[in-house]
């Protein structure tokens, strides 16, 4: 096995496309004027939070990367459901329904994408209730939006981590790298609905018990990239001990850090041992991997080695803060 | 001026791409299992209707046709907001917030699309609160989803027209054909927000007063294509008097029937004169243009001439019924 230096990890992650393609998000915000007093939180969150009396409504959208669509349309369709359900779960919410916009250029691709979507619907128990079909596009694409809700006092934001908090991650290590898309780790497609529902509900349990200060689901930027987005949005930094990160047996750390895990969350908390315990009871492998600091940078540590992965004073992940 | 025969109108509309591209929607429904008892209405409606206590939540998504995106990205961005706001309005609802998925291949297109989106947000007063950006696709596309709500007893469906009802249409005739997209009639972009808000709220007023039995906003399939979708979904037919249709002075009927109007609705009602009056008070030109019949076909009449535009026993518009 090749020994990883911390510099090589930092350099690989800094140029990892899963992270770099988030960079232009912040530039768009000027086009989206803030014109509603019902919106509690919006960009930078996994889902927007809208005031609706005692509850909040959660609204999110996710598109499937064309690279994934080309590699495996059925897996892409399944992932469209997976990532949207996670966007609501990460906020401490319950998913209600989805709508989709499907653009297709062949009946075979349509069928494959929709078979994947159907499998996702059945696996996670969230219906698609409408949408739009472009039957004649020169490309294939699938965009899905999701509606959810949460108790107003149980909602988990990305923007509220505070210096002194612990950083805890939770993942399902029981899976394999997807054969047709090597930066996806599939821990869900062979699990039963009850197991997945228990894993997914871990964040709602944490939110309702007010055990976390912030949280996010681990998406395409990988575990540290997702943490970077959370820290940037919160206006803070963190120090992470790489040796504390739970890693599947079959993978090395660098590959794992570029992986979209089937089921994974990163949270900040004042009560890491209780949070690790709650995640564990919901069937996820959780660990305290670091702490939030005031300095706006994400620093990684491995034994005696240290390196800065992101310096938010200079770098940007999304540019949202 | 060329004299139109009713046969030429029927034949032009039957092959009109705005209508024909809706044909494959019905084939998709088998992939979307109905797994939630909270969903009151879904496919075939402008927005899905979800039970939420005393109110209903409305969820819809619309994609912008790539042909429009290529012709004029700024207008496409504006239309993405316009059509989504109409999807909620048509249900008798109030729009709350939107999310978008933007896929772009050039900074110029991005800027143009987003300028259009921003203009739509400001015009219709509905914020975009989140979404997803693909900064690196080989094509440009914009999908938007919208959340709205309505009083449970004021919601207007597409699927509830009944034989004996009158068919009423309402449109804003004060506009012009869009210079860069000749099947869009632009009645909104030069109007002030208050005028548009009054027009948009006409359907909510009708819903809350229970004056209509069904309704829909007039979209890409045009006025008769949209009516066809409503009738098909309701399992009924209609006879329409072409001479009763309000037409802008600058247009002939055939072109007008292929047009996406900036602001237009088609409803069925037992009280056509009251409905025409309500639309008029909201700044729209409305007229009773026909009646709903039990026979599942859309028949058009002009003086002594008659023709069948759609025979739902044989043809399909969307295949949803």
Coordinates of C-alpha atoms in Angstrom, one line a residue:
Chain A
X1 CA 0.0 0.0 0.0
X2 CA 1.3 3.4 -0.9
X3 CA 1.8 5.8 2.0
X4 CA -0.2 9.0 1.6
X5 CA 1.4 12.3 2.5
X6 CA -0.9 14.9 3.8
X7 CA 0.3 17.3 1.0
X8 CA -0.8 14.9 -1.7
X9 CA -4.2 14.5 -0.1
X10 CA -4.6 18.3 0.1
X11 CA -3.4 18.8 -3.4
X12 CA -5.7 16.1 -4.8
X13 CA -8.7 17.4 -3.0
X14 CA -8.1 21.0 -4.0
X15 CA -8.2 20.1 -7.6
X16 CA -11.0 17.5 -7.3
X17 CA -13.8 18.4 -9.7
X18 CA -16.5 17.4 -7.2
X19 CA -15.2 20.3 -5.2
X20 CA -14.1 22.8 -7.9
X21 CA -17.4 22.7 -9.8
X22 CA -19.1 24.3 -6.7
X23 CA -17.0 27.4 -7.1
X24 CA -19.3 29.5 -9.3
X25 CA -22.5 29.1 -7.2
X26 CA -21.7 32.3 -5.2
X27 CA -21.6 34.4 -8.3
X28 CA -25.2 33.7 -9.1
X29 CA -26.7 35.0 -5.9
X30 CA -26.9 38.6 -7.2
X31 CA -29.5 37.5 -9.7
X32 CA -31.8 36.1 -7.0
X33 CA -33.1 39.1 -5.0
X34 CA -34.3 38.4 -1.5
X35 CA -38.0 39.6 -1.7
X36 CA -39.8 37.5 0.8
X37 CA -40.0 37.8 4.6
X38 CA -41.1 34.1 4.8
X39 CA -37.7 32.8 3.8
X40 CA -35.8 31.8 6.9
X41 CA -32.7 30.4 5.1
X42 CA -31.9 29.8 1.5
X43 CA -28.6 29.6 -0.4
X44 CA -25.9 27.6 1.2
X45 CA -28.4 25.3 2.9
X46 CA -29.2 21.8 1.6
X47 CA -32.8 23.0 1.4
X48 CA -34.4 26.4 1.7
X49 CA -36.4 27.0 4.9
X50 CA -39.8 28.7 4.6
X51 CA -41.9 29.8 7.5
X52 CA -45.3 28.2 7.6
X53 CA -46.7 28.8 11.1
X54 CA -45.6 26.1 13.6
X55 CA -43.8 24.2 10.9
X56 CA -41.2 25.1 8.2
X57 CA -41.5 24.0 4.6
X58 CA -38.3 22.8 3.0
X59 CA -37.6 23.2 -0.7
X60 CA -34.6 21.9 -2.6
X61 CA -33.6 20.9 -6.1
X62 CA -30.8 18.8 -7.4
X63 CA -29.6 18.1 -10.9
X64 CA -27.8 15.0 -12.0
X65 CA -24.4 15.6 -13.4
X66 CA -24.3 14.8 -17.1
X67 CA -21.2 12.7 -16.6
X68 CA -23.1 10.4 -14.3
X69 CA -26.1 10.4 -16.7
X70 CA -23.8 9.2 -19.5
X71 CA -22.1 6.6 -17.4
X72 CA -25.2 4.9 -16.1
X73 CA -28.7 6.4 -16.6
X74 CA -30.4 3.9 -14.3
X75 CA -28.0 4.7 -11.4
X76 CA -28.4 8.4 -12.3
X77 CA -32.2 8.2 -11.9
X78 CA -31.8 6.4 -8.6
X79 CA -29.3 9.0 -7.4
X80 CA -31.6 11.8 -8.3
X81 CA -34.1 10.5 -5.7
X82 CA -31.3 9.6 -3.2
X83 CA -29.7 13.1 -3.2
X84 CA -33.0 14.9 -3.0
X85 CA -34.2 12.8 -0.1
X86 CA -30.9 13.5 1.6
X87 CA -31.3 17.3 1.1
X88 CA -34.5 17.2 3.2
X89 CA -33.1 14.7 5.8
X90 CA -30.0 16.8 6.3
X91 CA -32.2 19.7 7.5
X92 CA -33.9 17.5 10.1
X93 CA -36.9 17.3 7.9
X94 CA -39.3 14.8 6.5
X95 CA -39.6 14.5 2.7
X96 CA -43.2 14.9 1.3
X97 CA -43.0 14.7 -2.5
X98 CA -40.9 15.4 -5.5
X99 CA -41.3 16.8 -9.0
X100 CA -39.0 16.1 -11.9
X101 CA -38.0 17.6 -15.2
X102 CA -36.7 14.9 -17.6
X103 CA -35.0 15.7 -20.9
X104 CA -34.3 12.7 -23.1
X105 CA -33.1 11.9 -26.6
X106 CA -33.7 8.1 -26.7
X107 CA -36.4 5.7 -25.5
X108 CA -33.7 3.4 -24.0
X109 CA -32.2 6.2 -21.9
X110 CA -35.6 7.3 -20.8
X111 CA -36.5 3.8 -19.7
X112 CA -33.2 3.3 -17.8
X113 CA -33.5 6.7 -16.0
X114 CA -37.1 6.1 -15.0
X115 CA -36.4 2.5 -13.8
X116 CA -33.8 4.1 -11.5
X117 CA -36.2 6.8 -10.4
X118 CA -38.8 4.2 -9.6
X119 CA -36.4 2.1 -7.6
X120 CA -35.5 5.3 -5.6
X121 CA -39.2 6.1 -5.0
X122 CA -39.9 2.6 -3.7
X123 CA -36.7 2.5 -1.6
X124 CA -37.2 5.9 0.1
X125 CA -41.0 6.1 0.1
X126 CA -41.2 9.5 -1.4
X127 CA -43.5 10.0 -4.4
X128 CA -43.0 11.9 -7.6
X129 CA -46.2 13.9 -8.1
X130 CA -45.6 15.8 -11.3
X131 CA -43.1 17.5 -13.5
X132 CA -42.3 18.1 -17.0
X133 CA -41.0 16.0 -19.9
X134 CA -38.9 17.3 -22.8
X135 CA -39.2 14.3 -25.2
X136 CA -37.0 15.8 -27.9
X137 CA -33.8 17.3 -26.4
X138 CA -30.3 16.7 -28.0
X139 CA -29.1 15.5 -24.5
X140 CA -30.4 13.5 -21.5
X141 CA -30.8 15.3 -18.2
X142 CA -32.8 14.8 -15.0
X143 CA -33.6 17.5 -12.5
X144 CA -35.6 16.8 -9.4
X145 CA -37.0 19.1 -6.8
X146 CA -38.3 18.1 -3.4
X147 CA -40.7 19.4 -0.8
X148 CA -40.4 18.5 2.9
X149 CA -41.2 19.9 6.2
X150 CA -39.8 20.1 9.7
X151 CA -40.7 21.3 13.2
X152 CA -39.6 24.9 13.4
X153 CA -37.5 24.2 16.5
X154 CA -36.0 21.1 15.0
X155 CA -34.5 22.4 11.7
X156 CA -30.8 22.0 11.1
X157 CA -28.9 24.6 9.1
X158 CA -25.5 24.7 7.5
X159 CA -24.8 28.2 8.5
X160 CA -24.8 28.0 12.3
X161 CA -21.6 26.1 13.3
X162 CA -19.7 27.9 16.1
X163 CA -16.1 27.9 17.3
X164 CA -15.6 25.3 20.0
X165 CA -18.1 22.8 18.5
X166 CA -17.0 19.3 17.7
X167 CA -17.2 18.0 14.1
X168 CA -18.9 14.6 13.8
X169 CA -19.3 12.6 10.7
X170 CA -21.6 9.6 10.2
X171 CA -21.5 7.3 7.2
X172 CA -22.7 3.8 6.3
X173 CA -19.4 1.9 5.6
X174 CA -21.3 -1.2 4.4
X175 CA -21.2 -0.7 0.6
X176 CA -19.0 -0.9 -2.5
X177 CA -17.7 1.5 -5.1
X178 CA -20.3 1.7 -7.9
X179 CA -19.0 -0.3 -10.8
X180 CA -20.0 2.2 -13.5
X181 CA -19.2 5.4 -11.6
X182 CA -16.1 5.2 -9.5
X183 CA -16.6 8.3 -7.3
X184 CA -19.9 6.9 -6.0
X185 CA -20.0 4.6 -3.0
X186 CA -23.2 2.6 -3.0
X187 CA -24.4 1.7 0.5
X188 CA -28.1 1.9 -0.2
X189 CA -29.3 0.0 -3.2
X190 CA -29.1 -3.5 -1.6
X191 CA -30.5 -2.4 1.8
X192 CA -34.1 -2.8 2.8
X193 CA -36.4 0.2 3.2
X194 CA -36.6 0.0 7.0
X195 CA -32.8 0.1 7.4
X196 CA -32.6 3.1 5.1
X197 CA -35.5 4.9 6.8
X198 CA -33.8 4.4 10.2
X199 CA -30.5 5.8 8.8
X200 CA -32.3 8.8 7.1
X201 CA -34.2 9.7 10.2
X202 CA -31.0 10.1 12.3
X203 CA -30.8 13.8 11.4
X204 CA -34.5 14.4 12.4
X205 CA -33.8 12.8 15.7
X206 CA -30.7 15.0 16.3
X207 CA -32.7 18.1 15.2
X208 CA -35.6 17.5 17.4
X209 CA -33.4 16.8 20.4
X210 CA -31.4 19.9 19.5
X211 CA -28.1 18.0 19.7
X212 CA -26.4 19.6 16.7
X213 CA -25.5 23.2 15.9
X214 CA -25.2 22.7 12.1
X215 CA -25.3 19.8 9.6
X216 CA -25.2 18.8 6.0
X217 CA -25.4 15.6 4.0
X218 CA -22.2 14.5 2.3
X219 CA -22.6 15.1 -1.4
X220 CA -20.4 15.2 -4.5
X221 CA -17.7 17.3 -3.0
X222 CA -17.0 14.4 -0.6
X223 CA -16.7 14.5 3.2
X224 CA -14.1 17.2 3.6
X225 CA -15.5 19.3 0.6
X226 CA -19.0 19.2 2.2
X227 CA -17.5 20.2 5.6
X228 CA -15.7 23.0 3.7
X229 CA -19.1 24.3 2.4
X230 CA -20.6 24.1 5.9
X231 CA -17.7 26.0 7.4
X232 CA -17.6 28.6 4.7
X233 CA -21.4 29.3 5.0
X234 CA -21.0 29.5 8.8
X235 CA -18.0 31.9 8.6
X236 CA -15.8 29.6 10.7
X237 CA -13.0 27.0 10.2
X238 CA -12.1 23.6 11.6
X239 CA -9.2 21.3 12.4
X240 CA -9.8 17.7 11.3
X241 CA -7.8 14.7 12.4
X242 CA -7.6 12.5 9.3
X243 CA -6.9 9.4 11.4
X244 CA -10.3 9.8 13.1
X245 CA -12.3 9.5 9.9
X246 CA -14.2 6.3 9.4
X247 CA -13.1 4.6 6.2
X248 CA -14.5 1.5 4.5
X249 CA -12.1 -1.4 4.6
X250 CA -11.8 -1.6 0.8
X251 CA -10.8 2.0 0.3
X252 CA -7.9 4.3 0.9
X253 CA -8.5 7.7 2.5
X254 CA -7.8 9.8 -0.6
X255 CA -10.3 7.9 -2.7
X256 CA -12.8 7.9 0.1
X257 CA -12.6 11.6 0.5
X258 CA -13.6 12.0 -3.2
X259 CA -16.5 9.7 -2.8
X260 CA -20.2 10.5 -2.8
X261 CA -21.2 8.0 0.0
X262 CA -24.7 6.5 -0.3
X263 CA -25.6 7.7 3.2
X264 CA -23.5 10.3 5.1
X265 CA -23.8 13.4 7.2
X266 CA -21.4 15.9 8.7
X267 CA -22.6 17.8 11.8
X268 CA -21.2 20.2 14.4
X269 CA -22.2 19.7 18.0
X270 CA -21.5 20.6 21.6
X271 CA -22.2 17.0 22.6
X272 CA -20.2 14.7 20.3
X273 CA -20.5 11.5 22.3
X274 CA -24.3 11.8 22.5
X275 CA -24.4 12.5 18.7
X276 CA -22.1 9.6 17.9
X277 CA -24.4 7.4 20.0
X278 CA -27.6 8.6 18.2
X279 CA -26.0 8.0 14.8
X280 CA -24.9 4.6 15.9
X281 CA -28.4 3.7 17.0
X282 CA -29.6 4.6 13.6
X283 CA -27.2 2.2 11.9
X284 CA -24.4 4.7 10.9
X285 CA -20.7 4.6 11.8
X286 CA -20.0 7.9 13.4
X287 CA -16.9 9.6 14.9
X288 CA -15.8 12.9 16.2
X289 CA -13.2 14.0 13.7
X290 CA -12.3 17.5 14.7
X291 CA -13.4 20.8 16.1
X292 CA -14.6 24.1 14.8
X293 CA -12.2 27.1 15.1
X294 CA -12.7 30.8 14.7
X295 CA -10.0 31.1 12.0
X296 CA -11.6 30.7 8.6
X297 CA -9.7 27.7 7.3
X298 CA -10.1 24.0 7.1
X299 CA -6.9 22.4 8.5
X300 CA -6.1 18.7 8.3
X301 CA -3.8 16.9 10.8
X302 CA -2.3 13.4 10.5
X303 CA 0.1 12.5 13.4
X304 CA 2.7 15.3 13.3
X305 CA 1.8 16.5 9.8
X306 CA -0.5 19.5 9.3
X307 CA -1.8 21.2 6.2
X308 CA -4.5 23.8 5.2
X309 CA -7.0 22.3 2.8
X310 CA -9.1 25.5 2.4
X311 CA -8.2 29.0 3.5
X312 CA -11.6 30.7 3.3
X313 CA -9.9 34.1 3.4
X314 CA -8.4 33.4 0.1
X315 CA -10.1 30.3 -1.4
X316 CA -13.7 29.7 -2.0
X317 CA -15.7 26.5 -2.1
X318 CA -19.1 28.0 -3.1
X319 CA -18.5 31.7 -2.3
X320 CA -21.6 31.7 -0.1
X321 CA -21.0 33.3 3.3
Chain B
X1 CA -56.6 38.3 -45.5
X2 CA -56.7 34.6 -46.2
X3 CA -59.9 32.8 -45.3
X4 CA -59.3 30.0 -42.9
X5 CA -61.1 26.8 -43.4
X6 CA -61.9 24.9 -40.2
X7 CA -60.2 21.8 -41.7
X8 CA -56.9 23.7 -42.2
X9 CA -57.1 24.9 -38.6
X10 CA -57.7 21.4 -37.3
X11 CA -55.0 19.9 -39.4
X12 CA -52.4 22.6 -38.4
X13 CA -53.2 22.2 -34.7
X14 CA -53.1 18.4 -34.8
X15 CA -49.5 18.6 -36.1
X16 CA -48.5 21.6 -34.0
X17 CA -45.4 20.6 -32.1
X18 CA -46.6 22.5 -29.0
X19 CA -49.3 19.9 -28.8
X20 CA -47.6 16.8 -30.2
X21 CA -44.7 17.0 -27.8
X22 CA -47.1 16.4 -24.8
X23 CA -48.0 13.0 -26.2
X24 CA -45.5 10.8 -24.3
X25 CA -46.2 12.2 -20.9
X26 CA -48.8 9.4 -20.2
X27 CA -46.2 6.7 -20.9
X28 CA -44.2 7.8 -17.9
X29 CA -46.7 7.4 -15.2
X30 CA -46.1 3.7 -14.7
X31 CA -42.6 4.6 -13.3
X32 CA -44.1 6.9 -10.6
X33 CA -45.9 4.6 -8.1
X34 CA -48.6 6.2 -6.1
X35 CA -47.2 5.6 -2.5
X36 CA -48.6 8.5 -0.5
X37 CA -52.0 9.1 1.0
X38 CA -51.3 12.8 1.3
X39 CA -51.4 13.4 -2.4
X40 CA -54.8 14.7 -3.4
X41 CA -54.0 15.2 -7.1
X42 CA -50.9 14.8 -9.2
X43 CA -50.2 14.1 -12.9
X44 CA -52.5 16.0 -15.3
X45 CA -52.7 19.0 -13.0
X46 CA -50.7 22.2 -13.4
X47 CA -49.4 21.5 -9.9
X48 CA -49.7 18.5 -7.6
X49 CA -52.0 19.0 -4.6
X50 CA -50.7 17.8 -1.2
X51 CA -52.9 17.6 1.9
X52 CA -51.4 19.8 4.8
X53 CA -54.2 20.2 7.3
X54 CA -56.5 23.1 6.5
X55 CA -54.4 24.1 3.5
X56 CA -53.0 22.3 0.5
X57 CA -49.4 22.6 -0.7
X58 CA -48.9 22.9 -4.4
X59 CA -45.8 21.6 -6.1
X60 CA -44.9 22.0 -9.8
X61 CA -41.9 22.0 -12.1
X62 CA -41.4 23.3 -15.6
X63 CA -38.5 23.1 -17.9
X64 CA -37.7 25.5 -20.6
X65 CA -37.7 24.1 -24.1
X66 CA -34.2 24.1 -25.5
X67 CA -35.5 25.7 -28.7
X68 CA -36.5 28.7 -26.7
X69 CA -33.3 28.7 -24.7
X70 CA -31.3 28.8 -28.0
X71 CA -33.5 31.5 -29.5
X72 CA -33.4 33.9 -26.6
X73 CA -31.9 32.9 -23.2
X74 CA -33.0 36.1 -21.4
X75 CA -36.6 35.6 -22.5
X76 CA -36.2 31.9 -21.6
X77 CA -35.1 32.8 -18.1
X78 CA -38.0 35.2 -17.7
X79 CA -40.5 32.6 -19.1
X80 CA -39.2 30.0 -16.6
X81 CA -40.6 32.2 -13.8
X82 CA -43.7 33.1 -15.7
X83 CA -44.8 29.6 -16.4
X84 CA -44.1 28.4 -12.9
X85 CA -46.0 31.2 -11.3
X86 CA -48.9 30.4 -13.7
X87 CA -48.9 26.7 -12.6
X88 CA -49.7 27.8 -9.1
X89 CA -52.1 30.5 -10.0
X90 CA -54.1 28.1 -12.3
X91 CA -54.8 25.9 -9.2
X92 CA -56.3 28.9 -7.3
X93 CA -53.1 29.1 -5.3
X94 CA -50.5 31.6 -4.1
X95 CA -46.9 31.1 -5.1
X96 CA -44.4 30.9 -2.2
X97 CA -40.9 30.2 -3.6
X98 CA -39.0 28.6 -6.4
X99 CA -35.8 26.5 -6.8
X100 CA -33.9 26.2 -10.0
X101 CA -31.4 23.9 -11.7
X102 CA -29.3 25.8 -14.2
X103 CA -27.0 24.0 -16.7
X104 CA -24.8 26.2 -18.7
X105 CA -21.9 26.1 -21.2
X106 CA -21.0 29.8 -21.5
X107 CA -20.8 32.8 -19.1
X108 CA -22.8 34.9 -21.7
X109 CA -25.7 32.5 -21.7
X110 CA -25.6 32.2 -18.0
X111 CA -25.8 36.0 -17.6
X112 CA -28.6 36.3 -20.1
X113 CA -30.7 33.5 -18.5
X114 CA -30.2 34.9 -15.0
X115 CA -31.0 38.4 -16.0
X116 CA -34.3 37.1 -17.4
X117 CA -34.9 35.1 -14.2
X118 CA -34.2 38.1 -12.1
X119 CA -36.7 40.2 -14.1
X120 CA -39.3 37.5 -13.6
X121 CA -38.7 37.3 -9.8
X122 CA -39.1 41.1 -9.5
X123 CA -42.1 41.2 -11.8
X124 CA -44.1 38.4 -10.1
X125 CA -42.7 38.8 -6.6
X126 CA -41.8 35.1 -6.0
X127 CA -38.2 34.4 -4.8
X128 CA -35.8 31.7 -5.9
X129 CA -34.5 30.3 -2.7
X130 CA -32.1 27.6 -3.8
X131 CA -31.2 25.1 -6.4
X132 CA -28.3 23.6 -8.3
X133 CA -25.8 24.8 -10.8
X134 CA -24.1 22.6 -13.4
X135 CA -21.3 25.0 -14.5
X136 CA -19.9 22.7 -17.2
X137 CA -22.6 21.0 -19.3
X138 CA -22.4 20.7 -23.1
X139 CA -25.8 22.4 -23.4
X140 CA -27.8 25.2 -21.7
X141 CA -31.0 24.4 -19.8
X142 CA -33.1 25.8 -17.0
X143 CA -35.5 23.9 -14.9
X144 CA -37.6 25.6 -12.2
X145 CA -39.8 24.1 -9.5
X146 CA -42.3 26.1 -7.5
X147 CA -44.1 25.7 -4.2
X148 CA -47.4 27.3 -3.5
X149 CA -50.4 26.9 -1.3
X150 CA -54.1 27.2 -1.4
X151 CA -57.2 26.9 0.8
X152 CA -58.3 23.3 0.7
X153 CA -61.8 24.4 -0.4
X154 CA -60.5 26.8 -3.0
X155 CA -58.2 24.6 -5.1
X156 CA -59.0 24.3 -8.8
X157 CA -58.2 21.0 -10.6
X158 CA -57.9 20.1 -14.3
X159 CA -59.7 16.8 -13.8
X160 CA -63.1 17.9 -12.6
X161 CA -64.9 19.4 -15.7
X162 CA -68.4 18.0 -16.1
X163 CA -70.8 17.7 -19.0
X164 CA -73.1 20.7 -19.2
X165 CA -70.4 23.1 -17.9
X166 CA -69.6 26.2 -20.0
X167 CA -66.0 26.7 -21.3
X168 CA -64.7 30.1 -20.5
X169 CA -61.3 31.5 -21.6
X170 CA -59.5 34.6 -20.3
X171 CA -56.5 36.2 -21.8
X172 CA -54.6 39.5 -21.9
X173 CA -54.9 40.7 -25.5
X174 CA -52.7 43.7 -24.9
X175 CA -49.3 42.4 -26.1
X176 CA -47.2 41.5 -29.1
X177 CA -45.6 38.4 -30.6
X178 CA -42.2 38.1 -29.1
X179 CA -39.6 39.2 -31.7
X180 CA -37.2 36.3 -31.1
X181 CA -39.7 33.5 -30.5
X182 CA -42.8 33.7 -32.8
X183 CA -45.0 31.3 -30.9
X184 CA -44.9 33.4 -27.7
X185 CA -47.3 36.3 -27.2
X186 CA -45.8 38.7 -24.7
X187 CA -48.4 40.5 -22.7
X188 CA -46.5 40.8 -19.4
X189 CA -43.0 42.1 -19.7
X190 CA -44.0 45.7 -20.2
X191 CA -46.8 45.7 -17.5
X192 CA -46.3 46.8 -13.9
X193 CA -46.3 44.4 -11.0
X194 CA -49.7 45.5 -9.7
X195 CA -51.5 44.8 -13.0
X196 CA -49.9 41.4 -13.3
X197 CA -50.7 40.6 -9.6
X198 CA -54.3 41.4 -10.3
X199 CA -54.5 39.3 -13.4
X200 CA -52.7 36.4 -11.7
X201 CA -55.1 36.5 -8.7
X202 CA -58.2 36.0 -10.9
X203 CA -58.0 32.3 -10.5
X204 CA -57.6 32.5 -6.7
X205 CA -60.7 34.7 -6.6
X206 CA -62.7 32.2 -8.7
X207 CA -61.5 29.2 -6.6
X208 CA -62.3 30.8 -3.3
X209 CA -65.8 31.7 -4.6
X210 CA -66.2 28.2 -6.1
X211 CA -67.2 29.6 -9.4
X212 CA -65.3 27.1 -11.6
X213 CA -65.5 23.4 -11.9
X214 CA -62.0 23.0 -13.5
X215 CA -59.3 25.2 -14.8
X216 CA -55.8 25.4 -16.3
X217 CA -53.3 28.0 -17.5
X218 CA -52.8 28.2 -21.2
X219 CA -49.3 26.9 -21.9
X220 CA -47.3 25.8 -24.9
X221 CA -50.0 23.7 -26.5
X222 CA -52.0 26.9 -26.9
X223 CA -55.6 27.6 -26.0
X224 CA -57.3 24.7 -27.6
X225 CA -54.4 22.3 -26.9
X226 CA -54.6 23.3 -23.2
X227 CA -58.4 22.8 -23.2
X228 CA -57.8 19.4 -24.8
X229 CA -55.5 18.4 -21.9
X230 CA -58.2 19.5 -19.4
X231 CA -60.9 17.6 -21.2
X232 CA -58.8 14.5 -21.6
X233 CA -57.8 14.5 -17.9
X234 CA -61.5 15.1 -16.9
X235 CA -62.7 12.2 -19.2
X236 CA -65.1 14.5 -21.1
X237 CA -65.3 16.5 -24.4
X238 CA -66.4 19.9 -25.5
X239 CA -67.9 21.9 -28.4
X240 CA -66.1 25.2 -29.0
X241 CA -67.3 28.1 -31.2
X242 CA -64.2 29.5 -32.9
X243 CA -65.9 32.8 -33.5
X244 CA -66.4 33.3 -29.8
X245 CA -62.6 33.2 -29.0
X246 CA -61.0 36.5 -28.1
X247 CA -58.2 37.2 -30.6
X248 CA -55.6 40.0 -30.5
X249 CA -56.2 42.5 -33.3
X250 CA -52.8 41.9 -34.9
X251 CA -53.2 38.1 -35.2
X252 CA -55.2 35.6 -37.1
X253 CA -56.9 32.7 -35.3
X254 CA -54.6 29.9 -36.5
X255 CA -51.5 31.7 -35.3
X256 CA -53.2 32.7 -32.1
X257 CA -54.2 29.1 -31.3
X258 CA -50.5 28.1 -31.5
X259 CA -49.4 30.9 -29.2
X260 CA -48.3 30.7 -25.6
X261 CA -50.0 33.8 -24.3
X262 CA -48.3 35.8 -21.5
X263 CA -51.4 35.5 -19.3
X264 CA -54.3 33.1 -20.1
X265 CA -56.6 30.6 -18.4
X266 CA -59.2 28.2 -19.6
X267 CA -61.9 27.2 -17.1
X268 CA -65.1 25.3 -17.0
X269 CA -68.1 26.6 -15.0
X270 CA -71.8 26.5 -14.3
X271 CA -71.9 30.3 -14.1
X272 CA -70.2 31.6 -17.2
X273 CA -71.4 35.2 -17.0
X274 CA -70.2 35.6 -13.4
X275 CA -66.8 34.1 -14.3
X276 CA -66.4 36.4 -17.4
X277 CA -67.2 39.3 -15.1
X278 CA -64.6 38.3 -12.4
X279 CA -61.9 37.8 -15.1
X280 CA -62.9 41.3 -16.5
X281 CA -62.5 42.9 -13.1
X282 CA -59.0 41.4 -12.9
X283 CA -58.0 42.9 -16.3
X284 CA -58.4 40.0 -18.6
X285 CA -60.6 39.6 -21.8
X286 CA -62.8 36.7 -21.1
X287 CA -65.5 35.0 -23.1
X288 CA -67.7 31.9 -23.0
X289 CA -66.4 29.9 -26.0
X290 CA -68.2 26.5 -25.7
X291 CA -69.7 23.8 -23.5
X292 CA -68.5 20.5 -22.0
X293 CA -70.1 17.4 -23.5
X294 CA -70.1 13.8 -22.4
X295 CA -68.7 12.5 -25.7
X296 CA -64.9 12.4 -25.4
X297 CA -63.9 14.7 -28.2
X298 CA -63.1 18.3 -28.8
X299 CA -65.3 19.6 -31.6
X300 CA -64.8 23.1 -33.1
X301 CA -67.6 25.0 -34.9
X302 CA -67.4 28.0 -37.1
X303 CA -70.8 29.1 -38.6
X304 CA -72.0 26.1 -40.4
X305 CA -68.7 24.3 -40.4
X306 CA -67.8 21.6 -37.8
X307 CA -64.7 19.5 -37.3
X308 CA -63.3 17.2 -34.6
X309 CA -59.9 18.5 -33.3
X310 CA -59.3 15.7 -30.9
X311 CA -61.1 12.4 -30.5
X312 CA -60.0 11.2 -27.1
X313 CA -61.2 7.7 -27.8
X314 CA -58.6 7.4 -30.5
X315 CA -56.1 10.3 -30.1
X316 CA -54.2 11.4 -27.1
X317 CA -52.9 14.8 -26.0
X318 CA -51.0 13.6 -22.9
X319 CA -52.5 10.1 -22.3
X320 CA -53.4 11.1 -18.8
X321 CA -57.0 10.2 -17.8

